[in-house]
C-alpha cells in the first residue's frame, strides 16, 4: 500500500504565508512526478504546481511568483511554500504523486486526503 499524508494547512490572513508538506510512505520503488492541486467550493480541482523527479517545475499562472514547489527525494516528500496569499487561494489542497510500487512495473497515480487552506481578507 501507498499513502500520501499532507500537513501544514490552516487559517491565515491575506498577505501571509503557509508551507504545505506531503509525505509518501509504503511499498514505494520510485516516485516520478509529484504535485499539488486545489479545489475551491463549487469549482473543479485545478493544478497548482508539479515537480518531476528530475527536470523543470511547472506552475499554474496564479501560482507563479508566489508559490514554490520543492521535494526531498530521500524523504519522499513534496512541499509547497505559499507566499502573499489571497482570499481566492482558499481551497482544499491535494497532494498527488505518480508512484511505482515495489514488485510492480506500472506506475499509478495517488492522492492525499487534502488539507484545508483558508485565507481571510
Protein backbone atom coordinates (compact mmCIF):
# COMPACT_ATOMS: atom_id res chain seq x y z
CA UNK A 1 0.00 0.00 0.00
CA UNK A 2 0.98 3.61 -0.56
CA UNK A 3 -0.19 6.62 1.40
CA UNK A 4 0.20 10.35 0.88
CA UNK A 5 -0.24 12.40 4.04
CA UNK A 6 -0.48 16.18 3.83
CA UNK A 7 0.09 18.70 6.59
CA UNK A 8 0.50 22.42 7.02
CA UNK A 9 -2.87 23.81 6.08
CA UNK A 10 -4.75 26.29 8.21
CA UNK A 11 -6.15 29.78 8.52
CA UNK A 12 -4.04 32.76 7.53
CA UNK A 13 -4.66 36.40 6.82
CA UNK A 14 -4.31 37.81 3.34
CA UNK A 15 -0.67 38.53 2.59
CA UNK A 16 0.51 35.75 4.87
CA UNK A 17 2.35 32.52 4.15
CA UNK A 18 1.86 28.81 4.62
CA UNK A 19 4.01 25.79 3.88
CA UNK A 20 2.34 22.55 2.94
CA UNK A 21 4.07 19.19 3.20
CA UNK A 22 3.15 15.82 1.77
CA UNK A 23 4.97 12.63 2.66
CA UNK A 24 4.59 9.44 0.66
CA UNK A 25 5.01 6.16 2.50
CA UNK A 26 4.54 2.47 1.93
CA UNK A 27 5.95 -0.03 -0.53
CA UNK A 28 7.49 2.56 -2.85
CA UNK A 29 10.00 1.65 -5.51
CA UNK A 30 10.20 5.03 -7.19
CA UNK A 31 8.31 8.30 -7.49
CA UNK A 32 8.02 10.15 -10.76
CA UNK A 33 6.21 13.46 -10.73
CA UNK A 34 4.80 14.95 -7.53
CA UNK A 35 2.44 17.87 -7.37
CA UNK A 36 -0.20 19.95 -5.70
CA UNK A 37 -3.76 20.58 -6.82
CA UNK A 38 -6.54 22.53 -5.20
CA UNK A 39 -10.32 22.58 -5.19
CA UNK A 40 -12.39 25.51 -4.04
CA UNK A 41 -16.08 25.13 -3.13
CA UNK A 42 -18.20 24.77 -6.23
CA UNK A 43 -15.18 24.59 -8.52
CA UNK A 44 -13.24 21.87 -10.25
CA UNK A 45 -9.94 20.62 -8.97
CA UNK A 46 -7.09 22.53 -10.61
CA UNK A 47 -3.36 22.22 -10.93
CA UNK A 48 -1.21 24.35 -8.66
CA UNK A 49 2.29 23.05 -9.38
CA UNK A 50 4.20 19.91 -10.28
CA UNK A 51 7.79 18.80 -9.90
CA UNK A 52 9.29 15.79 -11.67
CA UNK A 53 12.00 13.59 -10.20
CA UNK A 54 14.41 15.47 -12.40
CA UNK A 55 13.61 18.43 -14.56
CA UNK A 56 11.62 21.61 -14.68
CA UNK A 57 8.87 22.58 -12.29
CA UNK A 58 5.52 23.65 -13.64
CA UNK A 59 3.18 26.26 -12.14
CA UNK A 60 -0.33 27.46 -12.79
CA UNK A 61 -0.39 31.13 -13.73
CA UNK A 62 -1.92 32.14 -10.41
CA UNK A 63 0.93 30.42 -8.55
CA UNK A 64 3.83 31.93 -10.47
CA UNK A 65 5.87 34.30 -8.36
CA UNK A 66 4.00 33.46 -5.14
CA UNK A 67 4.23 29.69 -4.69
CA UNK A 68 7.30 27.46 -4.74
CA UNK A 69 7.21 23.69 -5.07
CA UNK A 70 10.13 21.57 -3.93
CA UNK A 71 10.81 17.96 -3.00
CA UNK A 72 13.11 15.89 -0.84
CA UNK A 73 13.60 12.60 -2.64
CA UNK A 74 15.31 11.00 0.35
CA UNK A 75 12.15 11.61 2.39
CA UNK A 76 9.64 11.03 -0.44
CA UNK A 77 8.22 14.41 0.47
CA UNK A 78 6.95 17.32 -1.57
CA UNK A 79 6.47 20.84 -0.26
CA UNK A 80 4.51 23.88 -1.33
CA UNK A 81 5.62 27.24 0.02
CA UNK A 82 2.81 29.73 -0.46
CA UNK A 83 3.51 33.44 -0.01
CA UNK A 84 1.40 36.55 -0.43
CA UNK A 85 -1.74 34.51 -0.01
CA UNK A 86 -5.05 35.91 -1.23
CA UNK A 87 -8.64 35.08 -0.22
CA UNK A 88 -9.12 33.44 -3.62
CA UNK A 89 -6.43 30.90 -2.67
CA UNK A 90 -8.89 29.43 -0.18
CA UNK A 91 -9.37 25.77 -1.11
CA UNK A 92 -8.63 22.21 -0.16
CA UNK A 93 -5.11 21.44 -1.36
CA UNK A 94 -4.36 17.91 -2.51
CA UNK A 95 -1.02 16.22 -2.93
CA UNK A 96 -0.52 13.99 -5.94
CA UNK A 97 2.24 11.56 -6.88
CA UNK A 98 2.92 9.07 -9.64
CA UNK A 99 4.46 6.07 -7.93
CA UNK A 100 5.84 2.66 -8.83
CA UNK A 101 5.25 0.19 -6.06
CA UNK A 102 7.80 -2.45 -5.16
CA UNK A 103 7.24 -5.54 -7.29
CA UNK A 104 5.21 -3.70 -9.92
CA UNK A 105 6.31 -2.38 -13.31
CA UNK A 106 3.46 0.06 -13.84
CA UNK A 107 3.20 3.46 -12.22
CA UNK A 108 0.00 4.60 -10.54
CA UNK A 109 -1.49 7.93 -9.57
CA UNK A 110 -2.04 8.54 -5.85
CA UNK A 111 -3.80 11.33 -3.97
CA UNK A 112 -3.61 12.60 -0.44
CA UNK A 113 -6.68 13.27 1.66
CA UNK A 114 -6.42 17.03 1.27
CA UNK A 115 -5.63 19.87 3.64
CA UNK A 116 -7.76 22.98 4.05
CA UNK A 117 -6.23 26.39 3.39
CA UNK A 118 -8.35 29.38 4.35
CA UNK A 119 -7.21 32.92 3.65
CA UNK A 120 -9.15 35.68 5.38
CA UNK A 121 -9.41 39.19 4.00
